[in-house]
Amino acid sequence: VRPASRGMQETTPFINQAALTLSSGGWFDVYIASDFENHLNNREFCEMVQEIIQYGIRRYQNMYARRYKDTNFELYQKYTYEDVCRLLNWDKNMNAQNIGGYFYDKTTRTMPVFINYVKDEGSIAYEDRFLSPSKLIALSKHPRKITSNDAVHIYNAKEEGNRIYLFVRKSKDDKESKEFYFLGEIHAVGEPNPITMEATKDDAFEIMYHLDTVVREDVYEYLTT
């Protein structure tokens, strides 16, 4: 790391310190480009840089600093499919069609469950529903039997070391339809309930999930009413 000039150190010491901290942490080589350093000697430019950095720090502290358990997520923040794949450290992104409501990643042993709570008229009758702020019934993909690999990953999660996380949005037609609220880790309880889909006659099964964290009242009301 090439230390900043004395003038720049006097006006923005935290910029140089950030470079030293990142480098000493072993993440990657960090240095201050000479052109950028020269611009920092301009007081107005320097103040603008400070404002941007401080805004970024405040945004991180307000939205992402309170991580849920050992994950990269924060409760009640909103994430896209791409965000979830990336923050779960999957090797590649999966699109919504391939995820199909949930997807088990063998490498990380994680399974995000994505639910559109309000269904479109004429859409597949997946009657996912909250029974309470801490209990949810969700349907499997179809066709699926209760002996399928999906059921094994869900109901043997503890034995296999799997982690299942819940993401819910009110409707895919919302203005912010690409984002789901993160509602924490969930666990299947009881036994899978086999059903037959009315429209397609496919096999499927209902799953009773218990939420580790009771859904906050305002979020629960928004999603269910």
XYZ file of C-alpha atoms in Angstrom:
225
model
C 0.000 0.000 0.000
C 1.369 3.395 -0.960
C 0.589 5.897 1.824
C -1.342 8.997 0.872
C 0.225 12.428 0.735
C 0.438 14.480 3.904
C -2.173 16.972 2.696
C -4.639 14.236 1.899
C -3.949 12.516 5.232
C -4.838 15.705 7.051
C -8.161 16.130 5.265
C -9.303 12.514 4.834
C -7.362 10.213 7.180
C -10.065 7.541 7.086
C -9.529 6.962 3.332
C -5.883 6.063 3.812
C -6.698 4.036 6.926
C -9.344 2.093 5.007
C -6.773 1.165 2.373
C -4.330 0.000 5.032
C -7.030 -2.003 6.827
C -8.237 -3.766 3.685
C -4.719 -4.686 2.639
C -3.634 -5.884 6.082
C -6.790 -7.994 6.243
C -5.479 -9.993 3.318
C -8.486 -9.425 1.049
C -6.655 -7.855 -1.891
C -3.962 -5.312 -2.716
C -5.220 -1.774 -2.206
C -3.561 1.457 -3.205
C -4.592 5.043 -3.823
C -4.190 6.016 -7.474
C -2.092 9.125 -8.008
C -4.815 10.935 -10.005
C -7.366 10.281 -7.270
C -4.894 11.404 -4.613
C -4.287 14.644 -6.481
C -8.024 15.310 -6.726
C -8.346 14.804 -2.976
C -6.219 17.901 -2.463
C -9.211 19.839 -3.797
C -11.299 20.586 -0.696
C -14.675 20.519 -2.491
C -13.927 17.177 -4.169
C -12.611 15.770 -0.902
C -15.798 16.763 0.942
C -17.910 15.064 -1.742
C -15.907 11.852 -1.337
C -16.351 12.016 2.432
C -20.116 12.422 2.051
C -20.342 9.408 -0.274
C -18.299 7.218 2.075
C -20.290 8.294 5.125
C -23.562 7.633 3.272
C -22.360 4.143 2.362
C -21.392 3.432 5.981
C -24.766 4.646 7.286
C -26.645 2.613 4.673
C -24.692 -0.516 5.577
C -25.275 0.006 9.305
C -28.997 0.637 8.802
C -29.695 -2.177 6.354
C -27.023 -4.870 6.470
C -24.972 -4.729 9.676
C -27.387 -6.792 11.802
C -26.819 -10.115 10.113
C -29.133 -13.010 10.828
C -27.260 -15.805 12.621
C -24.227 -16.766 10.509
C -25.745 -15.664 7.181
C -25.220 -12.681 4.905
C -28.901 -11.721 5.219
C -30.777 -9.358 7.500
C -34.319 -10.052 8.659
C -37.037 -8.159 6.749
C -34.676 -6.802 4.131
C -35.628 -7.559 0.521
C -33.616 -9.675 -1.896
C -33.893 -10.812 -5.511
C -33.265 -14.357 -6.729
C -29.820 -13.224 -7.862
C -29.058 -11.663 -4.469
C -29.959 -14.884 -2.671
C -27.815 -17.094 -4.913
C -24.857 -14.758 -4.467
C -25.233 -14.284 -0.700
C -25.561 -18.044 -0.172
C -22.236 -18.410 -2.015
C -23.632 -20.621 -4.765
C -21.360 -21.359 -7.709
C -23.842 -19.821 -10.158
C -27.070 -17.844 -10.285
C -30.351 -19.644 -10.868
C -33.295 -18.012 -12.612
C -36.816 -18.121 -11.199
C -37.963 -20.863 -13.563
C -35.136 -23.208 -12.558
C -35.623 -22.500 -8.864
C -39.345 -23.210 -9.169
C -40.258 -22.192 -5.625
C -37.210 -23.691 -3.941
C -33.862 -25.185 -4.849
C -31.377 -27.326 -2.923
C -27.707 -26.511 -3.448
C -25.604 -29.592 -2.702
C -22.335 -27.729 -2.166
C -23.565 -25.294 0.494
C -26.416 -27.527 1.738
C -28.771 -24.568 1.591
C -32.360 -24.426 0.350
C -34.061 -21.051 -0.071
C -37.862 -21.273 -0.271
C -39.494 -18.516 -2.358
C -43.207 -17.866 -1.928
C -45.580 -15.598 -3.841
C -48.237 -15.261 -1.177
C -51.030 -13.843 -3.351
C -51.491 -15.959 -6.475
C -52.584 -14.733 -9.889
C -56.036 -15.732 -11.033
C -55.677 -18.861 -13.143
C -52.171 -19.657 -11.874
C -51.144 -22.993 -10.394
C -53.072 -23.431 -7.174
C -50.159 -23.458 -4.786
C -51.988 -22.628 -1.581
C -49.053 -21.566 0.557
C -50.462 -19.997 3.709
C -49.484 -18.722 7.108
C -51.322 -20.312 10.012
C -49.723 -17.822 12.382
C -46.661 -15.522 12.438
C -44.550 -18.583 13.324
C -46.193 -21.342 11.241
C -46.487 -21.756 7.491
C -47.887 -24.440 5.204
C -46.155 -24.621 1.832
C -46.582 -26.955 -1.121
C -43.835 -28.921 -2.789
C -43.041 -28.774 -6.467
C -45.025 -31.167 -8.627
C -44.967 -33.925 -9.546
C -43.339 -34.942 -6.260
C -44.031 -37.836 -3.907
C -43.303 -37.891 -0.181
C -40.404 -40.267 -0.936
C -38.728 -37.780 -3.306
C -35.289 -36.261 -2.748
C -37.022 -32.944 -2.039
C -38.838 -34.463 0.931
C -35.634 -36.086 2.186
C -33.684 -32.803 2.061
C -36.505 -30.963 3.832
C -37.458 -33.476 6.522
C -33.934 -34.785 7.180
C -32.421 -31.295 7.206
C -30.891 -31.659 10.669
C -29.317 -35.034 9.909
C -27.966 -33.825 6.552
C -26.818 -30.457 7.902
C -29.150 -28.552 5.564
C -30.287 -24.962 6.137
C -33.699 -23.854 4.821
C -34.476 -20.131 4.525
C -37.790 -18.407 3.830
C -38.297 -15.566 1.341
C -41.811 -14.189 0.788
C -43.302 -11.500 -1.425
C -46.941 -10.515 -1.518
C -47.360 -10.865 -5.277
C -45.112 -11.091 -8.286
C -47.149 -8.206 -9.752
C -46.053 -5.796 -7.004
C -44.051 -2.775 -8.162
C -41.077 -4.297 -6.340
C -41.942 -7.768 -7.606
C -38.359 -8.920 -8.016
C -37.682 -8.701 -4.286
C -38.661 -11.024 -1.444
C -38.698 -10.317 2.285
C -36.222 -12.489 4.162
C -38.029 -14.109 7.104
C -35.259 -16.275 8.540
C -34.607 -19.978 8.920
C -37.436 -22.509 8.862
C -37.773 -26.159 9.888
C -40.220 -28.799 8.679
C -42.286 -30.348 11.470
C -44.477 -33.436 11.519
C -44.805 -35.487 8.339
C -45.371 -34.485 4.691
C -49.039 -34.483 3.722
C -49.519 -36.066 0.255
C -52.038 -34.354 -2.037
C -53.128 -34.445 -5.678
C -53.154 -31.196 -7.648
C -56.687 -30.583 -8.905
C -55.828 -29.128 -12.305
C -52.981 -31.433 -13.329
C -53.616 -34.496 -11.141
C -49.915 -34.404 -10.247
C -48.651 -35.730 -6.933
C -47.379 -33.160 -4.446
C -47.161 -32.761 -0.685
C -47.792 -30.104 1.924
C -45.038 -29.096 4.335
C -45.636 -27.574 7.744
C -42.798 -25.175 8.529
C -41.957 -23.632 11.875
C -40.217 -20.249 11.643
C -37.262 -19.704 13.951
C -38.254 -16.050 14.294
C -41.860 -14.892 14.648
C -42.682 -12.590 11.724
C -42.788 -8.943 12.728
C -46.372 -7.711 13.037
C -46.314 -5.060 10.299
C -44.639 -7.382 7.781
C -47.052 -10.212 8.590
C -50.067 -7.930 8.170
C -48.771 -6.584 4.856
C -48.154 -10.048 3.406
C -51.388 -11.672 4.547
C -54.001 -8.930 4.035
